[in-house]
XYZ file of C-alpha atoms in Angstrom:
699
model
C 37.780 -54.272 -109.120
C 35.980 -51.395 -107.376
C 33.683 -49.482 -109.703
C 33.063 -45.807 -108.949
C 29.925 -44.440 -110.631
C 29.845 -40.650 -110.762
C 26.863 -38.561 -111.808
C 28.618 -36.968 -114.773
C 31.913 -37.276 -116.695
C 33.631 -34.193 -115.263
C 32.977 -35.383 -111.725
C 34.213 -38.854 -112.645
C 37.517 -37.452 -113.909
C 37.955 -35.369 -110.742
C 37.448 -38.483 -108.602
C 39.806 -40.518 -110.768
C 42.530 -37.875 -110.412
C 42.045 -37.814 -106.634
C 42.422 -41.606 -106.454
C 45.304 -41.493 -108.912
C 45.195 -42.346 -112.605
C 46.574 -45.672 -113.780
C 48.360 -44.769 -116.974
C 46.116 -41.760 -117.525
C 44.231 -43.261 -120.464
C 40.545 -42.458 -120.716
C 38.608 -45.297 -122.269
C 35.237 -45.109 -123.955
C 32.974 -44.280 -121.024
C 35.340 -44.970 -118.113
C 38.860 -44.414 -116.810
C 41.174 -46.715 -114.849
C 42.527 -45.473 -111.533
C 44.957 -46.878 -108.984
C 44.291 -49.657 -106.491
C 42.030 -51.565 -108.893
C 39.522 -48.731 -109.126
C 37.641 -48.020 -112.338
C 35.717 -44.765 -112.571
C 32.703 -44.459 -114.853
C 29.833 -42.021 -114.972
C 26.233 -41.375 -115.772
C 25.205 -38.425 -117.913
C 22.469 -37.255 -115.597
C 19.645 -39.820 -115.662
C 20.651 -42.779 -117.854
C 17.176 -44.224 -117.372
C 13.803 -42.603 -117.763
C 10.247 -43.563 -116.962
C 8.662 -45.389 -119.876
C 5.856 -43.636 -121.748
C 2.248 -44.755 -121.095
C 2.101 -46.782 -124.328
C 4.809 -49.066 -122.889
C 2.112 -50.352 -120.528
C -0.286 -51.254 -123.307
C -1.239 -50.285 -126.859
C -4.527 -48.862 -125.579
C -2.561 -45.952 -124.106
C -1.061 -44.871 -127.420
C -3.989 -42.507 -127.955
C -4.913 -39.758 -125.506
C -8.249 -41.240 -124.564
C -9.779 -39.788 -121.394
C -11.798 -42.965 -120.904
C -8.537 -44.883 -120.336
C -7.458 -42.606 -117.464
C -6.031 -42.924 -114.920
C -3.037 -44.879 -116.201
C -1.581 -46.662 -113.170
C 1.537 -48.820 -113.668
C 1.852 -51.756 -111.314
C 5.284 -52.842 -112.550
C 7.178 -49.633 -113.293
C 9.241 -49.707 -116.477
C 12.444 -47.790 -117.040
C 14.187 -47.392 -120.370
C 17.317 -45.802 -121.751
C 16.983 -42.854 -124.049
C 18.766 -42.859 -127.395
C 21.301 -40.400 -125.980
C 22.163 -42.517 -122.945
C 21.887 -46.140 -124.136
C 25.594 -46.462 -124.987
C 26.834 -45.294 -121.583
C 24.272 -47.452 -119.801
C 25.668 -50.465 -121.662
C 29.222 -49.504 -120.599
C 28.213 -49.422 -116.926
C 26.325 -52.700 -117.247
C 29.435 -54.434 -118.597
C 31.638 -52.966 -115.854
C 29.199 -54.024 -113.115
C 29.607 -57.659 -114.153
C 33.314 -57.407 -113.278
C 32.943 -55.313 -110.118
C 33.631 -56.665 -106.636
C 32.230 -53.484 -105.109
C 30.681 -50.188 -106.132
C 30.998 -46.602 -104.947
C 27.921 -44.458 -105.570
C 29.302 -41.002 -106.388
C 26.097 -39.309 -107.482
C 25.538 -35.689 -106.513
C 25.065 -35.346 -102.780
C 21.302 -34.933 -102.875
C 18.081 -36.898 -103.282
C 18.231 -36.831 -107.082
C 21.913 -37.774 -107.148
C 21.129 -40.802 -105.020
C 18.438 -41.836 -107.485
C 20.566 -41.384 -110.610
C 23.099 -44.024 -109.546
C 20.872 -46.323 -107.484
C 18.332 -46.719 -110.287
C 21.154 -47.977 -112.541
C 22.231 -50.495 -109.882
C 18.623 -51.677 -109.515
C 18.194 -51.839 -113.301
C 21.087 -54.300 -113.599
C 20.176 -56.138 -110.396
C 23.577 -55.495 -108.801
C 23.785 -57.262 -105.416
C 27.382 -56.587 -104.367
C 28.603 -54.174 -101.664
C 28.048 -50.460 -102.324
C 29.605 -47.459 -100.570
C 28.347 -43.872 -100.772
C 30.727 -41.017 -101.624
C 29.199 -37.742 -100.429
C 30.978 -34.708 -101.897
C 30.747 -31.006 -101.047
C 33.710 -29.927 -103.188
C 35.446 -31.328 -106.259
C 39.084 -30.538 -105.495
C 41.473 -33.392 -104.725
C 41.923 -32.812 -100.938
C 38.151 -32.616 -100.422
C 37.531 -35.755 -102.494
C 40.180 -37.706 -100.561
C 38.638 -36.584 -97.278
C 35.183 -37.682 -98.466
C 36.530 -41.081 -99.614
C 37.893 -41.665 -96.123
C 34.452 -40.876 -94.666
C 32.329 -43.080 -96.983
C 29.323 -44.912 -95.544
C 27.415 -47.999 -96.616
C 24.985 -47.065 -99.391
C 22.237 -48.932 -97.504
C 22.124 -46.006 -95.078
C 20.774 -43.904 -97.951
C 18.133 -46.393 -99.095
C 15.198 -44.319 -97.834
C 16.660 -41.262 -99.591
C 16.574 -43.289 -102.816
C 13.018 -44.414 -102.127
C 12.000 -40.810 -101.479
C 13.481 -39.775 -104.836
C 11.769 -42.734 -106.508
C 8.462 -41.754 -104.893
C 8.881 -38.212 -106.192
C 9.708 -39.481 -109.688
C 6.746 -41.858 -109.851
C 4.267 -39.407 -108.367
C 5.343 -36.725 -110.847
C 4.868 -39.246 -113.692
C 1.444 -40.258 -112.403
C 0.311 -36.653 -112.111
C 2.023 -35.392 -115.252
C 0.927 -38.144 -117.614
C -2.659 -38.453 -116.424
C -3.466 -34.804 -115.831
C -1.616 -33.506 -118.883
C -3.548 -35.964 -121.061
C -6.804 -35.234 -119.280
C -6.644 -31.454 -119.330
C -5.292 -31.438 -122.883
C -8.325 -33.419 -123.992
C -10.583 -30.917 -122.230
C -8.588 -28.090 -123.841
C -8.986 -29.532 -127.334
C -12.682 -30.181 -126.794
C -13.052 -26.394 -126.659
C -11.452 -25.928 -130.074
C -7.927 -25.188 -128.845
C -4.653 -26.673 -130.126
C -1.516 -27.936 -128.458
C -0.846 -29.464 -125.062
C -1.691 -28.239 -121.558
C 1.114 -29.369 -119.258
C 0.209 -30.037 -115.637
C 2.817 -30.542 -112.945
C 2.942 -30.711 -109.166
C 5.283 -27.701 -108.915
C 4.965 -26.079 -112.340
C 1.226 -25.500 -112.053
C 1.161 -23.665 -108.684
C 4.167 -21.608 -109.839
C 2.266 -20.544 -112.943
C -0.771 -19.772 -110.823
C 1.290 -17.455 -108.620
C 2.261 -15.464 -111.712
C -1.295 -15.378 -113.088
C -2.786 -14.286 -109.771
C -0.173 -11.548 -109.386
C -0.925 -10.324 -112.921
C -4.665 -10.315 -112.279
C -4.113 -8.434 -109.032
C -2.108 -5.797 -110.918
C -4.564 -5.498 -113.789
C -7.600 -5.272 -111.521
C -5.892 -2.887 -109.155
C -7.759 0.353 -108.451
C -5.435 3.021 -107.011
C -6.655 4.839 -103.914
C -5.694 8.275 -102.685
C -4.010 8.688 -99.331
C -2.235 11.537 -97.599
C 0.840 12.079 -95.465
C 1.508 15.172 -93.350
C 5.123 16.050 -92.631
C 6.178 18.814 -90.300
C 9.375 20.713 -91.064
C 10.822 21.095 -87.574
C 13.420 23.686 -86.629
C 15.537 22.849 -83.578
C 18.380 25.056 -82.414
C 20.812 22.327 -83.529
C 19.301 21.826 -86.976
C 16.218 21.011 -89.037
C 14.487 17.656 -89.561
C 11.202 16.231 -90.797
C 8.581 14.555 -88.605
C 5.406 12.712 -89.668
C 1.957 13.322 -88.182
C 0.505 10.405 -86.217
C -3.323 10.546 -86.150
C -5.018 9.340 -82.964
C -5.686 5.623 -82.800
C -9.129 4.828 -84.211
C -9.483 8.181 -85.961
C -12.120 8.095 -88.723
C -9.574 9.434 -91.238
C -7.684 6.120 -91.126
C -8.743 3.601 -93.748
C -8.745 -0.228 -93.428
C -5.195 -0.301 -94.803
C -3.930 1.989 -92.038
C -3.440 4.970 -94.360
C -4.969 8.429 -93.983
C -7.723 8.822 -96.576
C -9.276 12.229 -95.787
C -7.447 15.253 -97.149
C -9.603 17.812 -95.370
C -8.570 16.386 -92.007
C -4.885 16.532 -92.943
C -5.238 20.079 -94.305
C -6.873 21.184 -91.066
C -4.070 19.741 -88.933
C -1.448 21.330 -91.210
C -3.061 24.753 -90.794
C -3.370 24.188 -87.056
C 0.338 23.443 -86.390
C 2.055 25.562 -89.041
C 4.247 28.196 -87.335
C 3.529 26.811 -83.853
C 5.847 25.366 -81.217
C 6.330 21.611 -80.797
C 7.624 20.071 -77.586
C 9.786 16.945 -77.590
C 7.941 14.601 -75.238
C 9.970 11.457 -75.923
C 13.535 10.993 -77.113
C 15.345 7.660 -77.132
C 18.573 6.563 -78.752
C 19.526 2.876 -78.846
C 22.817 1.443 -79.941
C 22.203 -1.374 -82.412
C 24.325 -3.818 -84.355
C 23.759 -6.042 -87.356
C 25.616 -9.248 -88.117
C 26.874 -9.997 -91.655
C 24.456 -11.410 -94.182
C 24.759 -15.187 -94.309
C 26.621 -17.022 -97.088
C 24.478 -17.807 -100.104
C 22.084 -20.682 -100.558
C 21.377 -21.328 -104.238
C 18.117 -19.396 -103.991
C 19.871 -16.518 -102.233
C 22.543 -16.440 -104.930
C 19.929 -16.509 -107.699
C 18.043 -13.611 -106.121
C 21.185 -11.545 -105.513
C 22.551 -12.179 -109.035
C 19.231 -11.195 -110.553
C 19.159 -7.924 -108.608
C 22.835 -7.063 -109.087
C 23.585 -8.504 -112.527
C 20.216 -9.073 -114.191
C 20.859 -12.826 -114.479
C 17.912 -15.198 -114.723
C 17.695 -18.000 -112.129
C 18.661 -20.529 -114.832
C 21.730 -18.500 -115.851
C 22.880 -18.250 -112.245
C 22.474 -21.996 -111.721
C 24.576 -22.755 -114.812
C 27.269 -20.349 -113.612
C 27.240 -21.721 -110.063
C 27.507 -25.272 -111.409
C 30.421 -24.238 -113.630
C 32.254 -22.563 -110.728
C 31.823 -25.809 -108.777
C 32.433 -28.422 -111.474
C 34.630 -26.885 -114.127
C 36.658 -24.369 -112.120
C 36.515 -25.988 -108.634
C 36.362 -22.519 -107.099
C 33.189 -22.888 -105.039
C 31.420 -25.546 -102.998
C 28.348 -27.546 -104.014
C 25.777 -25.030 -105.306
C 22.416 -26.819 -105.213
C 21.831 -26.181 -101.552
C 18.883 -24.857 -99.577
C 21.119 -23.887 -96.671
C 23.027 -20.670 -95.897
C 24.851 -21.675 -92.714
C 28.239 -23.389 -92.446
C 29.500 -26.310 -90.318
C 31.185 -25.146 -87.121
C 34.042 -27.583 -87.685
C 35.118 -25.693 -90.825
C 35.683 -22.368 -89.065
C 39.356 -23.197 -88.619
C 39.766 -23.545 -92.410
C 38.545 -20.016 -93.073
C 41.889 -18.249 -93.245
C 43.196 -20.790 -95.759
C 40.015 -20.421 -97.841
C 40.323 -16.636 -97.990
C 44.054 -16.775 -98.666
C 43.376 -19.188 -101.543
C 40.737 -16.866 -103.029
C 43.113 -13.923 -102.577
C 45.837 -15.783 -104.475
C 43.419 -16.273 -107.383
C 42.558 -12.579 -107.580
C 46.144 -11.384 -107.149
C 46.344 -7.616 -107.639
C 42.617 -7.562 -108.477
C 41.817 -8.279 -104.817
C 40.369 -4.914 -103.825
C 38.125 -5.644 -100.849
C 38.681 -2.975 -98.192
C 39.635 -3.679 -94.596
C 41.276 -6.697 -93.010
C 39.397 -9.867 -92.054
C 39.622 -11.022 -88.455
C 39.577 -14.828 -88.431
C 39.042 -14.950 -84.679
C 35.484 -13.706 -85.287
C 32.743 -16.310 -85.442
C 29.573 -14.945 -86.992
C 26.146 -16.654 -86.618
C 26.802 -18.296 -90.010
C 28.767 -21.034 -88.232
C 25.971 -23.230 -86.940
C 25.955 -26.961 -87.676
C 22.404 -27.312 -86.345
C 21.113 -25.223 -89.260
C 22.520 -27.241 -92.153
C 21.483 -30.507 -93.766
C 23.307 -32.658 -96.299
C 24.873 -29.463 -97.647
C 25.900 -26.077 -96.346
C 26.040 -22.532 -97.666
C 28.007 -21.820 -100.844
C 31.559 -20.702 -100.129
C 34.914 -20.465 -101.926
C 37.186 -23.503 -101.934
C 40.904 -23.736 -101.180
C 41.944 -23.802 -104.835
C 44.943 -21.479 -105.108
C 46.471 -19.379 -107.913
C 43.671 -20.129 -110.354
C 43.772 -18.137 -113.573
C 40.559 -16.133 -113.339
C 40.867 -15.134 -116.992
C 39.399 -18.601 -117.681
C 36.114 -17.335 -116.220
C 33.560 -15.475 -118.290
C 32.682 -11.980 -117.099
C 29.451 -13.304 -115.570
C 31.225 -16.202 -113.857
C 33.761 -13.787 -112.399
C 31.014 -11.467 -111.141
C 29.185 -14.339 -109.420
C 32.440 -15.698 -107.977
C 33.201 -12.256 -106.530
C 29.759 -12.211 -104.914
C 30.320 -15.631 -103.292
C 33.785 -14.656 -102.050
C 32.538 -11.368 -100.635
C 29.590 -12.958 -98.831
C 31.965 -15.445 -97.175
C 34.590 -12.785 -96.438
C 31.969 -10.680 -94.633
C 31.787 -13.332 -91.897
C 35.202 -12.132 -90.649
C 34.349 -8.473 -90.314
C 32.783 -6.972 -87.173
C 29.068 -6.176 -86.955
C 27.708 -3.007 -88.497
C 26.951 -0.652 -85.581
C 24.662 2.354 -85.511
C 22.516 4.457 -83.207
C 18.772 4.447 -83.863
C 16.899 7.451 -82.508
C 13.159 7.885 -82.081
C 11.562 11.235 -81.277
C 7.944 12.121 -80.379
C 6.829 15.754 -80.641
C 3.508 17.390 -79.744
C 2.309 20.632 -81.357
C -1.150 22.031 -80.581
C -2.167 18.624 -79.268
C -1.101 16.857 -82.475
C 1.559 14.118 -82.347
C 4.501 13.871 -84.761
C 7.198 11.220 -84.992
C 10.750 11.297 -86.381
C 13.339 8.549 -86.632
C 16.944 8.596 -87.664
C 20.128 6.555 -87.607
C 23.741 7.468 -87.180
C 26.431 5.026 -88.244
C 28.986 4.303 -85.538
C 31.047 1.604 -87.239
C 30.582 0.295 -90.819
C 31.900 -3.164 -89.951
C 31.192 -5.704 -92.687
C 29.210 -3.198 -94.756
C 32.447 -1.682 -96.081
C 32.532 -4.688 -98.408
C 29.229 -3.679 -100.016
C 30.014 -0.065 -100.863
C 32.395 -0.362 -103.784
C 29.610 0.070 -106.326
C 30.899 -2.932 -108.307
C 28.283 -5.351 -107.054
C 25.278 -4.300 -105.007
C 22.953 -7.227 -104.270
C 21.498 -5.404 -101.282
C 19.353 -8.294 -100.080
C 17.061 -7.907 -97.119
C 18.706 -8.030 -93.728
C 18.428 -11.436 -92.130
C 17.352 -10.043 -88.764
C 15.008 -7.431 -90.178
C 16.875 -4.516 -88.593
C 16.753 -1.083 -90.135
C 19.652 0.029 -92.241
C 21.109 3.506 -92.563
C 18.747 6.471 -92.840
C 18.575 10.210 -92.290
C 20.342 11.494 -89.196
C 18.725 13.780 -86.626
C 20.342 16.789 -84.928
C 21.328 16.443 -81.266
C 18.294 17.067 -79.057
C 16.790 16.023 -75.754
C 13.438 15.365 -74.161
C 11.861 18.659 -73.150
C 13.418 20.666 -75.977
C 11.172 22.745 -78.175
C 11.041 23.115 -81.954
C 9.321 25.522 -84.310
C 7.049 23.978 -86.929
C 8.433 26.013 -89.834
C 6.061 24.378 -92.289
C 3.501 21.578 -92.548
C 3.541 19.827 -95.896
C 0.636 17.699 -97.131
C 1.737 14.999 -99.572
C -0.931 13.497 -101.819
C -0.121 9.900 -102.779
C -1.730 6.935 -104.489
C -1.509 3.281 -103.592
C 0.411 1.179 -106.113
C -0.049 -2.428 -107.248
C 2.506 -5.094 -106.363
C 5.352 -5.495 -108.869
C 5.437 -8.154 -111.574
C 7.430 -11.248 -110.727
C 11.060 -11.182 -111.858
C 13.925 -13.647 -111.619
C 14.561 -12.817 -107.972
C 10.991 -12.603 -106.736
C 9.753 -15.773 -108.484
C 12.488 -17.831 -106.792
C 11.682 -16.089 -103.514
C 7.991 -16.929 -103.963
C 8.810 -20.600 -104.585
C 11.064 -20.678 -101.522
C 8.490 -18.872 -99.383
C 5.363 -20.457 -100.772
C 3.958 -20.589 -97.230
C 3.008 -16.924 -97.675
C 0.471 -17.963 -100.327
C -1.546 -20.311 -98.090
C -3.665 -19.826 -94.977
C -3.726 -23.302 -93.401
C -1.267 -23.184 -90.483
C -0.191 -26.840 -90.811
C 0.542 -26.402 -94.520
C 2.306 -23.113 -93.788
C 4.649 -24.929 -91.415
C 5.556 -27.566 -94.011
C 6.075 -25.049 -96.817
C 8.184 -22.837 -94.575
C 10.647 -25.713 -94.357
C 10.499 -26.901 -97.970
C 8.993 -24.292 -100.294
C 7.951 -25.738 -103.646
C 10.454 -27.333 -105.978
C 14.088 -27.837 -104.999
C 17.174 -25.638 -105.408
C 18.093 -27.777 -108.416
C 14.707 -27.600 -110.156
C 13.220 -24.142 -109.480
C 15.067 -22.368 -112.280
C 14.208 -25.141 -114.770
C 10.530 -24.950 -113.823
C 10.461 -21.226 -114.580
C 12.308 -21.792 -117.866
C 9.787 -24.495 -118.832
C 6.919 -22.117 -118.200
C 8.572 -19.635 -120.568
C 9.521 -22.129 -123.292
C 6.069 -23.723 -123.259
C 4.379 -20.367 -123.696
C 2.639 -20.082 -120.303
C 4.578 -17.030 -119.157
C 6.643 -14.512 -121.064
C 9.871 -12.799 -120.052
C 9.877 -9.113 -120.941
C 12.128 -6.122 -120.318
C 15.914 -5.976 -120.400
C 18.736 -6.596 -117.936
C 17.795 -5.859 -114.330
C 14.342 -4.717 -115.471
C 13.250 -8.103 -116.844
C 9.987 -9.488 -115.511
C 7.584 -12.366 -116.100
C 3.978 -11.996 -117.221
C 1.394 -14.671 -117.924
C 0.237 -15.320 -121.482
C -3.276 -15.997 -122.718
C -2.429 -19.704 -122.776
C -1.078 -19.573 -119.240
C -4.251 -17.921 -118.044
C -6.350 -20.511 -119.820
C -4.455 -23.272 -118.000
C -4.964 -21.388 -114.743
C -8.681 -21.147 -115.451
C -8.916 -24.867 -116.172
C -7.295 -25.876 -112.894
C -9.337 -26.754 -109.810
C -8.319 -25.030 -106.573
C -6.398 -28.118 -105.469
C -3.839 -27.543 -108.231
C -3.727 -23.756 -108.147
C -2.271 -23.432 -104.674
C 1.005 -24.840 -103.340
C -0.927 -26.788 -100.682
C -0.780 -30.087 -102.566
C 2.980 -29.764 -103.029
C 3.300 -29.203 -99.278
C 1.172 -32.263 -98.618
C 3.262 -34.514 -100.833
C 6.570 -33.037 -99.641
C 5.483 -33.914 -96.120
C 4.813 -37.482 -97.256
C 8.162 -37.624 -99.101
C 9.928 -36.629 -95.900
C 8.153 -39.502 -94.158
C 9.395 -41.871 -96.881
C 12.932 -40.508 -96.457
C 12.782 -41.001 -92.685
C 11.387 -44.531 -93.092
C 8.033 -43.675 -91.483
C 6.051 -44.245 -94.696
C 6.507 -46.963 -97.289
C 6.848 -46.276 -101.002
C 3.589 -48.184 -101.610
C 1.615 -46.210 -99.046
C 2.903 -42.948 -100.509
C 1.770 -44.022 -103.959
C -1.705 -44.877 -102.662
C -2.076 -41.301 -101.392
C -0.991 -39.946 -104.759
C -3.319 -42.251 -106.704
C -6.380 -41.124 -104.716
C -5.582 -37.497 -105.503
C -5.010 -38.078 -109.228
C -8.147 -40.229 -109.531
C -10.226 -37.451 -107.997
C -8.912 -34.940 -110.562
C -9.382 -37.375 -113.465
C -13.020 -37.790 -112.435
C -13.374 -33.993 -112.499
C -12.144 -34.057 -116.102
C -14.383 -36.941 -117.115
C -17.417 -35.142 -115.688
C -16.833 -32.248 -118.090
C -16.294 -29.695 -115.320
C -12.708 -29.001 -116.413
C -13.790 -28.258 -120.004
C -16.387 -25.790 -118.746
C -13.611 -23.733 -117.161
C -11.658 -23.417 -120.441
C -12.302 -20.609 -122.965
C -13.103 -21.538 -126.567
C -10.850 -21.168 -129.615
C -7.945 -19.531 -127.825
C -5.137 -19.021 -130.360
C -1.614 -19.840 -129.165
C 0.286 -16.716 -128.052
C 3.693 -15.667 -129.372
C 6.713 -14.704 -127.325
C 5.448 -11.118 -126.900
C 2.062 -12.163 -125.645
C 1.348 -9.855 -122.789
C 0.786 -6.196 -122.129
C 3.282 -4.170 -120.159
C 1.294 -4.012 -116.939
C -0.869 -1.445 -115.183
C -4.601 -1.938 -115.366
C -4.535 -2.839 -119.067
C -5.396 -6.470 -119.709
C -2.396 -8.447 -120.850
C -4.549 -10.804 -122.856
C -6.316 -8.050 -124.794
C -3.073 -6.678 -126.195
C -1.610 -10.076 -126.988
C -0.766 -10.688 -130.649
C -1.767 -14.182 -131.716
C 0.048 -16.883 -133.658
C -2.077 -18.655 -136.210
C -2.744 -22.299 -135.410
C -1.723 -25.003 -137.850
C -4.226 -25.284 -140.691
C -5.729 -28.436 -142.125
C -3.042 -30.481 -143.837
C -0.239 -28.905 -141.804
C 1.656 -30.786 -139.116
C 0.628 -29.275 -135.776
C 3.065 -28.787 -132.913
C 1.935 -30.984 -129.999
C 3.195 -28.330 -127.561
C 1.496 -25.152 -128.787
C -0.601 -25.945 -131.878
C 1.430 -23.839 -134.325
C 2.438 -25.278 -137.691
C 5.654 -27.319 -137.856
C 8.104 -27.016 -140.743
C 10.712 -29.375 -142.195
C 14.188 -28.390 -141.033
C 17.709 -29.611 -141.784
C 19.991 -30.347 -138.851
C 23.448 -31.756 -139.599
C 22.937 -34.913 -141.649
C 19.270 -35.430 -140.862
C 15.963 -33.636 -141.167
C 13.543 -32.899 -138.372
C 10.258 -31.091 -137.763
C 10.645 -27.735 -135.994
C 7.923 -25.514 -134.555
C 7.364 -22.223 -136.404
C 6.919 -20.580 -133.017
C 10.648 -20.860 -132.240
C 12.140 -19.543 -129.955
C 8.998 -19.259 -127.821
C 8.335 -22.935 -128.547
C 11.330 -25.181 -129.175
C 9.477 -28.430 -129.807
C 10.990 -30.729 -132.433
C 9.930 -34.101 -133.808
C 11.876 -36.761 -135.717
C 11.435 -36.722 -139.496
C 10.704 -39.963 -141.289
C 11.529 -40.198 -144.995
C 8.108 -41.638 -145.797
C 6.642 -38.315 -144.673
C 8.381 -36.577 -147.596
C 6.452 -38.584 -150.190
C-alpha cells in the first residue's frame, strides 16, 4: 500500500480523485484510491512544540531565574484537536510500503508531513509530490514528476530550525519581558517574536514620526506660459546651491520666490531646450501574494488576512487559480504555450460577463516569462478549469479572481506607448521647466480603465505614467509669461500604515536598515513569509498592540499604549528587522546544506541568552512605564500631531478576586459555549483569549 499524506483534507480529496477513487467511500480520516493508494491528510500541523513545563516542573511558573529554557531533546505533542487524525496516520503508516509527502509546496508544508514521519519513526521509501495547482491534469503531471523526499531533507531541517528558534525566542523572551512588565505594576502578557516585534516597531516608529512631525513652509513658483500653439505651466528651477533651497531640496524663502515672480511676470521666455522621447512600458507582472494583498487592499479595501483567505479559497476550493503563497511574480518560460488555453478557460467561466476590451495576442512574450526569476513557485495565475459556475464565488472572491485574470491577461497585450517631452525655458535669466506626456498607444492599459477594479500599483520599471500634454513647440520658440503664481505649501507627515503598506514594509524591510550586508539579505527575503505576514499583522491587532481604524479603503493601523510600551521595553536588537535578516541568512544556509541544524541553534541560543541577561539585570524593566492600563479596541488617536496614547480610553484591569486574562490583564467572565463552559476575556473582540473551565472553579 502506498500512503499519500496531504497537508489538509480538501487537498487529499483532490489528489485521490486525480489518482482515481476505489469505490468512492471516504473513511474516517482517509480515502482509498486506485492502484493500492490510500490518501490521508494532516489538518495543518498535527504536532506542536511542547510547552516549557514538559521539560520539567520547575518551568511551570514564569520564573526569570530559570531562563533561558533550552531543550536538548525536543518534544512534540498532539493537540486535542489533532490527536485523532494523528492516530489515524500512525495506524496507516504501519501498513504502508511507501509514502508520498503531499504537503504544501513550501518550507512549512515540508515540515508538516515530515515531522509526522519522524514522530512515528517511519523508515520506508518516501516520494515528494510538489503541486502548483489542484486540478486533476496538474496533479497527474506532478505525480509523474515526483522526486525522492530525501532531496528535500535540508528544506525540512530549515523549517525545523525556524520552528525551534521561534520557540526558543518566543518562550524565553515572552516570559522574560512579561516578568519585567509585571514588575512595573502592569497586567497581561508581552509577546515577543522574531518577526512580530520588528513589525510592531515599524508601526510605532511611523506613529511617533507622525505625531512628532512639525510641518514646514515651502514655496513653488509656476509660470503660466503662452505659446502660439497653446498655454501650459512651467515650474521655476532655482540655481544649484541657492540659499533659498533647504536641506530637503525645497524652496523655503517666500521673499525670493516673490521677487522672481515679479521679475518674470509679463516678460518673454525663450525655449532653450526641447526634447521628446518615445517611451514604452511593459505590463505589470502577475501577482505574488504580497502584490495581490496590496492591490486588493487599495482596490477593494480588503485586509491582508482577508485576501489570503480568498486566494486560498480560489486555489483550494474553486481550483481557479494557482498556488497563492508565493513570493514570486514571474512565470516559467515553459508554460507560455499554455497561455491561450488558460485564457480560454477563464473566458468560459465568465461567459457573457467577460468584458475585457481588446484582443490578446498570444504570440507576445512579456518579461513575466522568466524561469530564472522564480523559485519553488511562480506568480499567481488562472488555471485551466473551464465552465466553472462563478455564482459559487462570493462577491469578494469574484473581485479578486477578476484581478488575477486581468493581471495575467495583460501579458498578451502590447506595451503602453507614449511620448515624454521635456522643455526648458529662460525668462529674465530665470530657468523654468515643463514636462508632459502624450499617449501614442494604450496597449495593456486598456484593461485597467473600466473603473471596476483599479489597483493602480506602482510601475515595475519606475517609468512615468500619463500626465498633462504640452502644445507643439520647438527649441528657439518664444512664450509670454502671462502670469507667475506663487504657491504656499506645507510639508506633510508620512501616512499611517494600512493593509497594503504594512505588507509592503515587511516585504521591503531592507529600507528600514542601514547596514549594506543586511540590506542585501532583506531585499531577497523581507521579514516573515507570504504565508505568515497577514497572520502576524492580525496577531498584533488581536493582542492589542496595534489597532485597525477607519472604514473600507481608508482603514489604517495605529499603535496602542500597550504596543508602545512593548516597543519601549525592547532593546535595539529586537526593534529592527536586522536580526530577522541575520537568522534568515542562516536558515538559507541550513536549507542549502552549508550549516547544520545544531550550529544554527547555537547561534540562536547565544542571541537569546544575551537578551535574557539584559532582562535579569533589570535594564528591560527600567524601559517599561508603570501601571499602564490595558487599552481597548479604540485605543489610539486619529493621527496628526496629537498623541495617540493621550486620547486612548482605558480598560480597567481585573480586580482582586477576579480571574485575569493572561493576554491583556482584563477580567475574564464565565461563558457558555455549546455543551461546556469556558472563561472568556471581557475585552472581546479586541482580545479573544479563552481558557478552559473546570467545574471545581464554580464552587
